PDB file of C-alpha atoms in Angstrom:
ATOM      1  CA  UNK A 613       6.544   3.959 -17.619  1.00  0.00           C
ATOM      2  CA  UNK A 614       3.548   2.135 -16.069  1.00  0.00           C
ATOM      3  CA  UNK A 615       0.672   4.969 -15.424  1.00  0.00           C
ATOM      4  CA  UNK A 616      -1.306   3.683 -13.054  1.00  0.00           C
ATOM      5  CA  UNK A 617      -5.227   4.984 -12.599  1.00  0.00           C
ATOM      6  CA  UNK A 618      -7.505   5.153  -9.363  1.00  0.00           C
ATOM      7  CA  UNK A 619     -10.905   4.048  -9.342  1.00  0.00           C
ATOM      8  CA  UNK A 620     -13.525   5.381  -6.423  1.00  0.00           C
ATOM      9  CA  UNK A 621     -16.083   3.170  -5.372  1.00  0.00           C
ATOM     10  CA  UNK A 622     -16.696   4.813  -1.710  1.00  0.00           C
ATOM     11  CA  UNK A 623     -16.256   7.379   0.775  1.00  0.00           C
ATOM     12  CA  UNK A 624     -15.894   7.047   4.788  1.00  0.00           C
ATOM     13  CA  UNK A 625     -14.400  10.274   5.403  1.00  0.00           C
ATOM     14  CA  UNK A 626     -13.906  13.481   3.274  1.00  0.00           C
ATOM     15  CA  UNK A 627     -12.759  16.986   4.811  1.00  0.00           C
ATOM     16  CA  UNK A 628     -12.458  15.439   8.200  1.00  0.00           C
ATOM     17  CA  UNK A 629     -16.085  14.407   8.453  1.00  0.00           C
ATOM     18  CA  UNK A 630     -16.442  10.534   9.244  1.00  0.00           C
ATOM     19  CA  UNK A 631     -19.137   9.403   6.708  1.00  0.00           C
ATOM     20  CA  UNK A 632     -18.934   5.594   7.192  1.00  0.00           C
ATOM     21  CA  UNK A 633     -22.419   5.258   9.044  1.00  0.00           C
ATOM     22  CA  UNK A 634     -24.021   7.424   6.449  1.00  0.00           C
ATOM     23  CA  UNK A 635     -26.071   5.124   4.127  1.00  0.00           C
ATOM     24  CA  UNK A 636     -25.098   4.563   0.928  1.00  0.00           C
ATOM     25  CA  UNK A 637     -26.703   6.483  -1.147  1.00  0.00           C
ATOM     26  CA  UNK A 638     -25.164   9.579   0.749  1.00  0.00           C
ATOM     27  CA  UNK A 639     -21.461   8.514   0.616  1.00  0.00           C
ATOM     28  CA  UNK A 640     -22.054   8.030  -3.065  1.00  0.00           C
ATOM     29  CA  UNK A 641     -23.527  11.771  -3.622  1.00  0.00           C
ATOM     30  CA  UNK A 642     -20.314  13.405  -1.314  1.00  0.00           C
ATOM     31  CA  UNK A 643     -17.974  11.188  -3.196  1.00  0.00           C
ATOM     32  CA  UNK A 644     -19.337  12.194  -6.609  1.00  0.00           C
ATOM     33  CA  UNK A 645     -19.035  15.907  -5.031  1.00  0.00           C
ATOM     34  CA  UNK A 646     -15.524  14.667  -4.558  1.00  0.00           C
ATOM     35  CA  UNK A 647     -14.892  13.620  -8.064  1.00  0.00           C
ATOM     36  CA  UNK A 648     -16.086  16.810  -9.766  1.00  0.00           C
ATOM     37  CA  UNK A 649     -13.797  18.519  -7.706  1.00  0.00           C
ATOM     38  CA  UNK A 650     -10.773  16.639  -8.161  1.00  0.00           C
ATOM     39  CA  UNK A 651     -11.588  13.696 -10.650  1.00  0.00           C
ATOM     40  CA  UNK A 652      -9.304  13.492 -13.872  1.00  0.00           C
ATOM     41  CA  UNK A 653      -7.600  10.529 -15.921  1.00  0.00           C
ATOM     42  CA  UNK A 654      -6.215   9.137 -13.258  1.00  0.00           C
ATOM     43  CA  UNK A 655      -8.850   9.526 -10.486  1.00  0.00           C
ATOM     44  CA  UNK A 656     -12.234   7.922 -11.946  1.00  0.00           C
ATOM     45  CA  UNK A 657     -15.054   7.284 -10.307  1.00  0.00           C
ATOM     46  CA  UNK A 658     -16.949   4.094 -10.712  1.00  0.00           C
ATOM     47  CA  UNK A 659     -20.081   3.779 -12.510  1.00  0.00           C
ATOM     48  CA  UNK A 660     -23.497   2.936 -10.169  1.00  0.00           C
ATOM     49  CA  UNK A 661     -27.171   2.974 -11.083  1.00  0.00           C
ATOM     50  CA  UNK A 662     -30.356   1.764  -9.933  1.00  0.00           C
ATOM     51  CA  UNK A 663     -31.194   1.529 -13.127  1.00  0.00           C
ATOM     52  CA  UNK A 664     -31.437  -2.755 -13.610  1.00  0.00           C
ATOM     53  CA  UNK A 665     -31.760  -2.262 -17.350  1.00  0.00           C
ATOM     54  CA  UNK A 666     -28.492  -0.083 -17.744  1.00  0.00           C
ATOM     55  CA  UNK A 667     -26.655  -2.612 -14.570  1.00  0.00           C
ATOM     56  CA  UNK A 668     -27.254  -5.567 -16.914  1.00  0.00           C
ATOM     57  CA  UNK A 669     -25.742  -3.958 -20.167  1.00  0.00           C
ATOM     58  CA  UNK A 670     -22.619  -3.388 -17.694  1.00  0.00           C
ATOM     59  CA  UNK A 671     -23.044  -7.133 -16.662  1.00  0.00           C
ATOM     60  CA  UNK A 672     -23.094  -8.343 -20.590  1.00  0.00           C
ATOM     61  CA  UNK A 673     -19.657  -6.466 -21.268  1.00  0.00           C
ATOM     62  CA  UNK A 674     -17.889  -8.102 -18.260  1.00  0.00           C
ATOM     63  CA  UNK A 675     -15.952 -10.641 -18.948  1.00  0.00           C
ATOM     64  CA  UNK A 676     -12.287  -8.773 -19.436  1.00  0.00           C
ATOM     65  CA  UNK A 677     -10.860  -6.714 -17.559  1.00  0.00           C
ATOM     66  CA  UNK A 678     -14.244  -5.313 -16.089  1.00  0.00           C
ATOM     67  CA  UNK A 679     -14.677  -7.931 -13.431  1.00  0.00           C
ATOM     68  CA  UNK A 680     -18.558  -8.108 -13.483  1.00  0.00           C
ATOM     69  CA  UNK A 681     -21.096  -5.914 -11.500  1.00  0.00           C
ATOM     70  CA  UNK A 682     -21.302  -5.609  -7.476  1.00  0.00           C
ATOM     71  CA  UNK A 683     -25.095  -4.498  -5.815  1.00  0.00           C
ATOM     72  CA  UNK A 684     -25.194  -2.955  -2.716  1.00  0.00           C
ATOM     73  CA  UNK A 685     -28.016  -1.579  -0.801  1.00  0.00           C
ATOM     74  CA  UNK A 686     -28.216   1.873  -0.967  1.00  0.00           C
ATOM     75  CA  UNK A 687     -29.868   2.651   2.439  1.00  0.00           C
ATOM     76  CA  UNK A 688     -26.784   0.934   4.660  1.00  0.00           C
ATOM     77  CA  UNK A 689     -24.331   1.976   6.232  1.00  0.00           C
ATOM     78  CA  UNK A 690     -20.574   0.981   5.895  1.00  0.00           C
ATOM     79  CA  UNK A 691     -20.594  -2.750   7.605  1.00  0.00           C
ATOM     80  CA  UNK A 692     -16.925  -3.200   7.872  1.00  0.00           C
ATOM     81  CA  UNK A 693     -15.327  -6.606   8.231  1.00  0.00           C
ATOM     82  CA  UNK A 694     -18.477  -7.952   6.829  1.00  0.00           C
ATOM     83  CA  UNK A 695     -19.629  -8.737   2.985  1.00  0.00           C
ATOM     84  CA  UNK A 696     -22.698  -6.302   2.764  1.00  0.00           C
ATOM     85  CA  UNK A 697     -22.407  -6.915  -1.104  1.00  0.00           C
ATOM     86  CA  UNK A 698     -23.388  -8.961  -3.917  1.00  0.00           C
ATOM     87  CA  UNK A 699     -20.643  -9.802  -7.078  1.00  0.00           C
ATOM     88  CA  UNK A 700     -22.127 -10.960  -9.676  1.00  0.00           C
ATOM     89  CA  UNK A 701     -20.093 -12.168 -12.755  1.00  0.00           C
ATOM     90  CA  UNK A 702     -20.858 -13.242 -16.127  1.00  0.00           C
ATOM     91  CA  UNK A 703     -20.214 -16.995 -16.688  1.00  0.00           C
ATOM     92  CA  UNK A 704     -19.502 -17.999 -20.632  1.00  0.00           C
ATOM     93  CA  UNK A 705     -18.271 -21.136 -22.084  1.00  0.00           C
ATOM     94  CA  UNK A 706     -15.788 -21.971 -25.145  1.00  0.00           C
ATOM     95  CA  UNK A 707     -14.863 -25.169 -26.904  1.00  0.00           C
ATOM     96  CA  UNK A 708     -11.354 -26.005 -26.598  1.00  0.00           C
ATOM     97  CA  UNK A 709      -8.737 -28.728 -28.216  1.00  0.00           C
ATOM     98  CA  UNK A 710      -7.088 -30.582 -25.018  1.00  0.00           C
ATOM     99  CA  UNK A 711      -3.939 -29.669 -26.317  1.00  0.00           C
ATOM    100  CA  UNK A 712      -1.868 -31.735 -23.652  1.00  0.00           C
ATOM    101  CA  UNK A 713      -2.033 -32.782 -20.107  1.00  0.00           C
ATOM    102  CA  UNK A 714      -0.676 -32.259 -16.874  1.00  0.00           C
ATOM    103  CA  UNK A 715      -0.151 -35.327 -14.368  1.00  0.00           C
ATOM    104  CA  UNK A 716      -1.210 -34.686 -10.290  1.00  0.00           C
ATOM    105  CA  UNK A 717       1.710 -34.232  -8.171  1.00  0.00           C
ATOM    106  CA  UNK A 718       2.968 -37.014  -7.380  1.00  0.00           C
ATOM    107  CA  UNK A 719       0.508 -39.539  -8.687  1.00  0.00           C
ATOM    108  CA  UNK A 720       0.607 -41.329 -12.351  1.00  0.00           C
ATOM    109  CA  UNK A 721      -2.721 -40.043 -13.021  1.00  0.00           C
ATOM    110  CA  UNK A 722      -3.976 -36.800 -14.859  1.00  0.00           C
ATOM    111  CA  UNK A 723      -3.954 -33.692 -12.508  1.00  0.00           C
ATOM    112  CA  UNK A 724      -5.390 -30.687 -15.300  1.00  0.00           C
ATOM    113  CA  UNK A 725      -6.102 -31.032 -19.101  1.00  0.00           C
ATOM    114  CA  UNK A 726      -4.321 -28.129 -20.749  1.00  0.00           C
ATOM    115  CA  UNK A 727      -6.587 -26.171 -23.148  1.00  0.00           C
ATOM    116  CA  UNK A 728      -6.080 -24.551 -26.428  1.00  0.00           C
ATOM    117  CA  UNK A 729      -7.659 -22.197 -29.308  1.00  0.00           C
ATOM    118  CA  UNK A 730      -6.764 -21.994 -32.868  1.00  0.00           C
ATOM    119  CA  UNK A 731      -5.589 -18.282 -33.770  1.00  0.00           C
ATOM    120  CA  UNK A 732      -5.576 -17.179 -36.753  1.00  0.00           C
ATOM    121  CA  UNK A 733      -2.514 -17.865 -38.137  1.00  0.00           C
ATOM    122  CA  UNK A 734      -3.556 -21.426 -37.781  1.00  0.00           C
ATOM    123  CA  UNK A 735      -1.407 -22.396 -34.694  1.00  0.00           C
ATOM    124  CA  UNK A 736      -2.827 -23.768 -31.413  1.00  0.00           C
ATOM    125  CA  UNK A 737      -2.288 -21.700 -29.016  1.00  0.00           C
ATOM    126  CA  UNK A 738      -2.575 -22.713 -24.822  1.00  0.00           C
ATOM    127  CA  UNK A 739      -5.340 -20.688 -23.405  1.00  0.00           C
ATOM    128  CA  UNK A 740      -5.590 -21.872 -19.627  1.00  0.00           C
ATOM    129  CA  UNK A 741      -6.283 -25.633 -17.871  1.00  0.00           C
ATOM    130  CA  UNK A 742      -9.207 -27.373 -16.135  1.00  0.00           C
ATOM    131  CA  UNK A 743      -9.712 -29.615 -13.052  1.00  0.00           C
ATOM    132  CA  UNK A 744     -10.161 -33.891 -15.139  1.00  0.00           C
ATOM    133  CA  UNK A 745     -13.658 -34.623 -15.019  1.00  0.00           C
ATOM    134  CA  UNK A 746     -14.953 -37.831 -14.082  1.00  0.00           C
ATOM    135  CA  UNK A 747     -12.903 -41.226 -13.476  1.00  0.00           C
ATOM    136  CA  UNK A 748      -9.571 -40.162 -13.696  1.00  0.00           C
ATOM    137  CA  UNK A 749      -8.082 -43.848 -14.233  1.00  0.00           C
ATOM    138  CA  UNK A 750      -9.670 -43.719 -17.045  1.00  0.00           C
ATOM    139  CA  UNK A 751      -9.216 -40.125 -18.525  1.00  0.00           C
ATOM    140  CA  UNK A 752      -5.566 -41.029 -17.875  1.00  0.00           C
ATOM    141  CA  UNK A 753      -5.633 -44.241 -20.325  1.00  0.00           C
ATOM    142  CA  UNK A 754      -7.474 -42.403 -22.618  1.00  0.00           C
ATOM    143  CA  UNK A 755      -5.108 -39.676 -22.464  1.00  0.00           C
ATOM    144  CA  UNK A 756      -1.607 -41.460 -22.157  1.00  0.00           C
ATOM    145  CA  UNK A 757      -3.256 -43.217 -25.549  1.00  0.00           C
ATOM    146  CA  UNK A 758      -3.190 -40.332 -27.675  1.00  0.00           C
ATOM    147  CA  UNK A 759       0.265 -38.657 -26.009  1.00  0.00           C
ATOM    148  CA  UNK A 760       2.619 -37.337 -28.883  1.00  0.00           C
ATOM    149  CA  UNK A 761       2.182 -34.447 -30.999  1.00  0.00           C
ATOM    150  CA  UNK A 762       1.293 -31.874 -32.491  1.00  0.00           C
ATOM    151  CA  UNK A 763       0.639 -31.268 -29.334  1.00  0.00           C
ATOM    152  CA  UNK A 764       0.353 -27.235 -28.939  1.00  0.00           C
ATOM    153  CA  UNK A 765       1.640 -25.651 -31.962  1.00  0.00           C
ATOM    154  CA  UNK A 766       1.273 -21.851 -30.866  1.00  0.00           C
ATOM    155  CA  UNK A 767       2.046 -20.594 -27.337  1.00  0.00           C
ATOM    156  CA  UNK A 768       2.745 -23.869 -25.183  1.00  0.00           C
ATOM    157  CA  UNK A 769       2.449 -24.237 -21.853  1.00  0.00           C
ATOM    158  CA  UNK A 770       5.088 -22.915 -19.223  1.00  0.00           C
ATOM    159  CA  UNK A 771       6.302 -20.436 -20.769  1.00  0.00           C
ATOM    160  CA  UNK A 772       8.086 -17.307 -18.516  1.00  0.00           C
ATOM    161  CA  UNK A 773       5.829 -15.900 -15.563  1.00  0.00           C
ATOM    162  CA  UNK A 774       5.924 -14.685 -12.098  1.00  0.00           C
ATOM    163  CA  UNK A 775       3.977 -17.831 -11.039  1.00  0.00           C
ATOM    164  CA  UNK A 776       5.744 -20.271 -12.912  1.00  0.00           C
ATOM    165  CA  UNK A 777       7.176 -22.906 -11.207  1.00  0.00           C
ATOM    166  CA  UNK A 778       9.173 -25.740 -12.156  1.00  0.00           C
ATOM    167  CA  UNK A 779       6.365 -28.373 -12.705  1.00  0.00           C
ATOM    168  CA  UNK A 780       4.936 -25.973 -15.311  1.00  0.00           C
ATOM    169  CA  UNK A 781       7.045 -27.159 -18.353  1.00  0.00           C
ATOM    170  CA  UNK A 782       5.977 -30.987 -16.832  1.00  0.00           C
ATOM    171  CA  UNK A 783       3.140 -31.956 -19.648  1.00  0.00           C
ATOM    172  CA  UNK A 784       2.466 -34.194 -21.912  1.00  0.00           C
ATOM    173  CA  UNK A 785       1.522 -33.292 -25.662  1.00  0.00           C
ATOM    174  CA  UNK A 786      -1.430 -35.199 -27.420  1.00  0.00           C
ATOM    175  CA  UNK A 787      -3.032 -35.347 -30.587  1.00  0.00           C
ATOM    176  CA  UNK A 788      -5.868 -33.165 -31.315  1.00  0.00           C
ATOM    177  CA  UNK A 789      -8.921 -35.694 -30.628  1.00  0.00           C
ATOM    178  CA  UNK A 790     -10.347 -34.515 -27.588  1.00  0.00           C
ATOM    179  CA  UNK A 791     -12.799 -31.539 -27.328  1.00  0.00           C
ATOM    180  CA  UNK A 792     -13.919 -29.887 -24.193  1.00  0.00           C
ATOM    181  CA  UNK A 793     -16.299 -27.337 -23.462  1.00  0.00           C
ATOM    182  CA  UNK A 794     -15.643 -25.407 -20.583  1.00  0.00           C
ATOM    183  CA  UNK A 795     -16.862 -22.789 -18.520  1.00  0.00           C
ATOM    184  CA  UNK A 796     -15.057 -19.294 -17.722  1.00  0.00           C
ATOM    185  CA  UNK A 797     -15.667 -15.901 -16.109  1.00  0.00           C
ATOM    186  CA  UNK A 798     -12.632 -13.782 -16.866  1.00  0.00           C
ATOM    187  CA  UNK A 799      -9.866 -13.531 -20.262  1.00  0.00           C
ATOM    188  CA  UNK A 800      -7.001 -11.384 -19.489  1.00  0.00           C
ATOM    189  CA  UNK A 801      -5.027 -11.342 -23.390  1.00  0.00           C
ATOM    190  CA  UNK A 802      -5.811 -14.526 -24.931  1.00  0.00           C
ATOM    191  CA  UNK A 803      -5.961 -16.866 -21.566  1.00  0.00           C
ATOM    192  CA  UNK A 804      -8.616 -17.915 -19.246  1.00  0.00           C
ATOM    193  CA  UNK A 805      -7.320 -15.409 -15.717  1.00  0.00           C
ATOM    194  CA  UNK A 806      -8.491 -18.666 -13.509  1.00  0.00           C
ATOM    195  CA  UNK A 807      -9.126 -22.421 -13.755  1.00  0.00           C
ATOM    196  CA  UNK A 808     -12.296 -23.448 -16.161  1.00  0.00           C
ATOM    197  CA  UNK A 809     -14.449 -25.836 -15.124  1.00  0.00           C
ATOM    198  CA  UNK A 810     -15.186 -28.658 -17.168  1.00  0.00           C
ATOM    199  CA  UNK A 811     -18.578 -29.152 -18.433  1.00  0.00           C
ATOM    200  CA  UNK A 812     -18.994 -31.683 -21.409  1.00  0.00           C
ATOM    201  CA  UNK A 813     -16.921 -33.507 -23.936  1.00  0.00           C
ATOM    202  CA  UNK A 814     -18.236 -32.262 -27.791  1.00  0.00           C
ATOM    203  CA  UNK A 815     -17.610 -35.279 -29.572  1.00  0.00           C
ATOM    204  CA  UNK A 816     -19.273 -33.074 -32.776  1.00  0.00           C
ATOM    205  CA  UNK A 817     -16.729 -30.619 -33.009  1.00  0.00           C
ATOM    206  CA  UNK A 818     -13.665 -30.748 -34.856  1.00  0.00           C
ATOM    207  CA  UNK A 819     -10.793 -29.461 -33.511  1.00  0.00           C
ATOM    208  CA  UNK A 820     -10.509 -26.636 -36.429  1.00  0.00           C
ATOM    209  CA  UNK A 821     -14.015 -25.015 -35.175  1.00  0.00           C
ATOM    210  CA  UNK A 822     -12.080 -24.058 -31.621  1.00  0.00           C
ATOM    211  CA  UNK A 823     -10.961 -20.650 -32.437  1.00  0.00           C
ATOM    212  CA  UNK A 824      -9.898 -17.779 -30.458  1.00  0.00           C
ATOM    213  CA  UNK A 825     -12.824 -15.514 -31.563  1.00  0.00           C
ATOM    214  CA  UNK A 826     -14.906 -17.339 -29.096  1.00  0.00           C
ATOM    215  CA  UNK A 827     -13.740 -15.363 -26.178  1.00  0.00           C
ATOM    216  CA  UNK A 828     -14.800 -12.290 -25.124  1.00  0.00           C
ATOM    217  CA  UNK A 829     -12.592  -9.115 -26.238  1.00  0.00           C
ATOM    218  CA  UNK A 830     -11.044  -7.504 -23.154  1.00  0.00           C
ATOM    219  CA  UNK A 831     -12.151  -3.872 -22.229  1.00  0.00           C
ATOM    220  CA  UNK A 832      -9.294  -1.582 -22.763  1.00  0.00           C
ATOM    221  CA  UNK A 833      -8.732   1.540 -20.316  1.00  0.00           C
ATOM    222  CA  UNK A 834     -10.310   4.202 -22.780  1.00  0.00           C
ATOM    223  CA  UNK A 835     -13.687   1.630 -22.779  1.00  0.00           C
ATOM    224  CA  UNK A 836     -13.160   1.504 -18.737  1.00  0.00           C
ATOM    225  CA  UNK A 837     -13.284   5.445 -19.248  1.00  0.00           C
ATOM    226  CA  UNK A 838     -16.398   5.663 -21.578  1.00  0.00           C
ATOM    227  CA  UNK A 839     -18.342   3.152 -18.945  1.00  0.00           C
ATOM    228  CA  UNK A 840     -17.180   5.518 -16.104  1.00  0.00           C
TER     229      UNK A 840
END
Protein backbone atom coordinates (compact mmCIF):
# COMPACT_ATOMS: atom_id res chain seq x y z
CA UNK A 1 0.00 0.00 0.00
CA UNK A 2 2.95 2.36 0.62
CA UNK A 3 6.07 0.94 -1.62
CA UNK A 4 8.82 2.18 -0.17
CA UNK A 5 12.37 2.57 -2.30
CA UNK A 6 16.12 2.42 -1.06
CA UNK A 7 18.59 4.79 -2.11
CA UNK A 8 22.62 3.88 -1.82
CA UNK A 9 24.87 6.54 -1.18
CA UNK A 10 27.84 4.31 0.45
CA UNK A 11 29.44 1.19 1.26
CA UNK A 12 31.53 0.14 4.56
CA UNK A 13 31.30 -3.44 4.16
CA UNK A 14 30.17 -5.77 1.27
CA UNK A 15 30.81 -9.72 1.25
CA UNK A 16 32.36 -9.51 4.65
CA UNK A 17 35.16 -7.18 3.63
CA UNK A 18 35.25 -3.94 5.91
CA UNK A 19 35.62 -1.09 3.32
CA UNK A 20 35.10 1.95 5.61
CA UNK A 21 38.87 3.16 5.51
CA UNK A 22 38.92 2.73 1.79
CA UNK A 23 38.72 6.25 0.22
CA UNK A 24 35.93 7.26 -1.42
CA UNK A 25 36.25 6.90 -4.63
CA UNK A 26 36.73 3.04 -4.00
CA UNK A 27 33.59 2.44 -1.85
CA UNK A 28 31.74 4.19 -4.62
CA UNK A 29 33.19 1.75 -7.52
CA UNK A 30 32.37 -1.67 -5.10
CA UNK A 31 29.03 -0.20 -4.32
CA UNK A 32 28.20 0.52 -7.97
CA UNK A 33 29.55 -3.26 -8.45
CA UNK A 34 26.90 -3.81 -5.86
CA UNK A 35 24.10 -2.14 -7.65
CA UNK A 36 24.55 -3.88 -11.01
CA UNK A 37 24.31 -6.91 -9.23
CA UNK A 38 21.36 -6.43 -7.25
CA UNK A 39 19.98 -2.83 -8.05
CA UNK A 40 16.22 -2.66 -9.26
CA UNK A 41 13.15 -0.22 -8.55
CA UNK A 42 13.45 -0.39 -5.26
CA UNK A 43 17.24 -0.44 -4.63
CA UNK A 44 18.71 2.79 -6.53
CA UNK A 45 21.79 4.03 -6.33
CA UNK A 46 22.47 7.68 -5.98
CA UNK A 47 23.76 9.80 -8.63
CA UNK A 48 27.69 11.26 -8.09
CA UNK A 49 30.00 13.03 -10.51
CA UNK A 50 32.97 15.07 -10.57
CA UNK A 51 31.64 16.56 -13.21
CA UNK A 52 30.81 20.49 -11.62
CA UNK A 53 28.88 21.30 -14.77
CA UNK A 54 26.47 18.18 -14.58
CA UNK A 55 26.53 18.64 -10.15
CA UNK A 56 25.07 22.12 -10.74
CA UNK A 57 22.20 21.07 -13.22
CA UNK A 58 21.37 18.54 -10.20
CA UNK A 59 21.68 21.63 -7.83
CA UNK A 60 19.14 23.85 -10.17
CA UNK A 61 16.38 21.00 -9.97
CA UNK A 62 16.54 20.78 -6.12
CA UNK A 63 14.18 22.35 -4.50
CA UNK A 64 11.36 19.36 -4.04
CA UNK A 65 11.74 16.44 -2.97
CA UNK A 66 15.50 16.22 -4.15
CA UNK A 67 17.00 17.86 -1.13
CA UNK A 68 19.95 19.66 -2.90
CA UNK A 69 23.50 18.25 -3.68
CA UNK A 70 26.15 16.89 -0.95
CA UNK A 71 30.29 17.03 -2.04
CA UNK A 72 32.51 14.84 -0.53
CA UNK A 73 36.10 14.27 -1.11
CA UNK A 74 36.74 11.44 -2.99
CA UNK A 75 40.22 10.46 -1.62
CA UNK A 76 38.87 9.99 2.30
CA UNK A 77 38.10 7.60 4.11
CA UNK A 78 34.80 6.98 6.11
CA UNK A 79 35.21 9.69 9.16
CA UNK A 80 32.44 8.47 11.30
CA UNK A 81 30.83 10.62 13.95
CA UNK A 82 32.20 13.50 12.09
CA UNK A 83 30.64 15.79 9.08
CA UNK A 84 33.31 15.05 6.30
CA UNK A 85 30.64 16.60 3.88
CA UNK A 86 29.35 19.59 2.32
CA UNK A 87 25.16 20.10 1.68
CA UNK A 88 24.54 22.48 -0.38
CA UNK A 89 20.89 23.57 -1.12
CA UNK A 90 19.26 25.81 -3.46
CA UNK A 91 17.78 28.93 -1.76
CA UNK A 92 14.66 30.65 -3.86
CA UNK A 93 12.29 33.26 -2.84
CA UNK A 94 8.37 33.84 -3.54
CA UNK A 95 6.03 36.72 -2.86
CA UNK A 96 3.35 35.88 -0.59
CA UNK A 97 -0.13 37.60 0.76
CA UNK A 98 0.20 37.56 4.79
CA UNK A 99 -2.88 35.84 4.87
CA UNK A 100 -3.23 35.96 8.81
CA UNK A 101 -1.14 35.89 11.86
CA UNK A 102 -0.14 33.92 14.63
CA UNK A 103 0.44 35.59 18.21
CA UNK A 104 3.84 34.29 20.42
CA UNK A 105 2.93 32.05 23.14
CA UNK A 106 1.95 33.68 25.66
CA UNK A 107 2.64 37.26 24.75
CA UNK A 108 0.04 39.84 22.95
CA UNK A 109 2.44 40.32 20.28
CA UNK A 110 2.86 38.61 16.76
CA UNK A 111 4.80 35.23 17.01
CA UNK A 112 4.74 34.08 12.82
CA UNK A 113 2.94 35.79 9.85
CA UNK A 114 1.05 33.04 8.06
CA UNK A 115 1.70 33.01 4.28
CA UNK A 116 -0.40 32.37 1.31
CA UNK A 117 -0.51 31.86 -2.70
CA UNK A 118 -3.33 32.36 -5.01
CA UNK A 119 -4.15 28.94 -6.91
CA UNK A 120 -5.78 28.87 -9.65
CA UNK A 121 -9.11 28.58 -8.90
CA UNK A 122 -8.70 31.97 -7.41
CA UNK A 123 -8.67 31.00 -3.65
CA UNK A 124 -5.81 31.81 -1.23
CA UNK A 125 -4.43 29.10 -0.20
CA UNK A 126 -1.84 28.85 3.26
CA UNK A 127 1.51 27.85 2.03
CA UNK A 128 3.79 27.86 5.28
CA UNK A 129 4.75 30.87 8.07
CA UNK A 130 7.77 33.07 8.82
CA UNK A 131 9.65 34.30 11.94
CA UNK A 132 8.00 38.78 12.25
CA UNK A 133 10.67 40.84 11.05
CA UNK A 134 11.69 43.86 12.68
CA UNK A 135 9.88 45.74 15.73
CA UNK A 136 7.34 43.49 16.62
CA UNK A 137 5.22 46.19 18.70
CA UNK A 138 4.78 47.58 15.81
CA UNK A 139 4.15 44.74 13.20
CA UNK A 140 1.55 43.79 15.83
CA UNK A 141 -0.43 47.30 15.53
CA UNK A 142 -0.07 47.17 12.08
CA UNK A 143 -1.35 43.79 11.99
CA UNK A 144 -4.19 43.77 14.72
CA UNK A 145 -5.27 46.97 12.29
CA UNK A 146 -6.11 45.09 9.36
CA UNK A 147 -7.50 41.71 11.40
CA UNK A 148 -10.84 40.44 9.74
CA UNK A 149 -11.29 38.76 6.58
CA UNK A 150 -11.06 37.36 3.82
CA UNK A 151 -8.54 36.19 5.55
CA UNK A 152 -7.38 32.72 3.77
CA UNK A 153 -9.94 31.71 1.37
CA UNK A 154 -8.34 28.28 0.18
CA UNK A 155 -6.59 25.84 2.54
CA UNK A 156 -6.39 27.72 6.04
CA UNK A 157 -4.21 27.18 8.55
CA UNK A 158 -4.45 24.17 11.09
CA UNK A 159 -5.90 21.99 9.32
CA UNK A 160 -5.39 17.89 10.32
CA UNK A 161 -1.60 16.75 10.76
CA UNK A 162 0.63 14.65 12.79
CA UNK A 163 2.24 17.86 14.17
CA UNK A 164 -0.68 19.76 14.79
CA UNK A 165 -1.22 20.93 18.00
CA UNK A 166 -3.83 22.80 19.60
CA UNK A 167 -2.43 26.40 19.15
CA UNK A 168 -2.48 25.71 15.39
CA UNK A 169 -6.17 26.74 14.70
CA UNK A 170 -5.07 30.03 17.17
CA UNK A 171 -4.74 32.88 14.22
CA UNK A 172 -5.97 35.75 13.31
CA UNK A 173 -7.35 36.47 9.66
CA UNK A 174 -6.44 39.86 7.89
CA UNK A 175 -7.14 41.60 4.87
CA UNK A 176 -5.00 41.12 1.95
CA UNK A 177 -2.64 44.37 2.24
CA UNK A 178 0.51 43.06 3.26
CA UNK A 179 3.08 41.45 0.86
CA UNK A 180 6.13 39.58 1.86
CA UNK A 181 8.86 38.17 0.05
CA UNK A 182 10.42 35.39 1.56
CA UNK A 183 13.07 33.04 1.25
CA UNK A 184 12.75 29.05 1.00
CA UNK A 185 14.78 25.91 0.27
CA UNK A 186 12.32 23.05 0.12
CA UNK A 187 8.16 22.67 -1.22
CA UNK A 188 6.77 19.40 -0.34
CA UNK A 189 2.88 19.69 -2.32
CA UNK A 190 2.01 23.21 -2.29
CA UNK A 191 3.77 24.29 1.26
CA UNK A 192 7.05 25.62 2.23
CA UNK A 193 8.61 21.88 4.24
CA UNK A 194 10.30 24.52 6.90
CA UNK A 195 10.00 28.08 8.23
CA UNK A 196 10.83 31.00 5.46
CA UNK A 197 12.72 33.65 6.37
CA UNK A 198 11.58 36.98 5.87
CA UNK A 199 13.36 39.20 3.58
CA UNK A 200 11.45 42.43 2.40
CA UNK A 201 8.00 43.87 2.39
CA UNK A 202 6.90 44.49 -1.68
CA UNK A 203 4.82 47.34 -1.25
CA UNK A 204 4.55 47.09 -5.46
CA UNK A 205 2.86 43.98 -5.63
CA UNK A 206 -0.67 43.35 -5.49
CA UNK A 207 -1.86 40.65 -3.77
CA UNK A 208 -3.37 38.96 -7.16
CA UNK A 209 0.40 38.67 -8.66
CA UNK A 210 1.21 35.99 -5.58
CA UNK A 211 0.43 32.83 -7.31
CA UNK A 212 1.29 29.34 -6.73
CA UNK A 213 3.28 28.94 -10.01
CA UNK A 214 6.08 30.66 -8.28
CA UNK A 215 7.28 27.61 -6.53
CA UNK A 216 9.27 25.10 -7.73
CA UNK A 217 7.42 21.78 -9.05
CA UNK A 218 8.36 18.84 -6.82
CA UNK A 219 10.40 15.91 -8.41
CA UNK A 220 8.25 12.91 -8.56
CA UNK A 221 9.83 9.27 -8.00
CA UNK A 222 10.02 8.37 -11.84
CA UNK A 223 12.21 11.99 -12.19
CA UNK A 224 14.22 10.69 -8.89
CA UNK A 225 14.69 7.50 -11.23
CA UNK A 226 15.73 9.31 -14.52
CA UNK A 227 18.41 11.50 -12.27
CA UNK A 228 19.63 8.15 -10.76
Amino acid sequence: ETPAQLMLFDALALDGEMLAARPLSGRRAALERFHARHGGPDLLLSPATDDRAAAEEWLAHSGGALDGVVAKRGDEPYRAGERAMLKVKQLRTADCVVGGFRYASGKRQVGSLLLGLFGDDGLLHHVGFCPPPGDNAELTAKLEALAGPPGFTGDAPGGPSRWSTERSAEWQPIAHDLIAEVKYDQVTGRRFRHATRFLRWRPDKAPEQCRMDQLTHELRPAELRELA
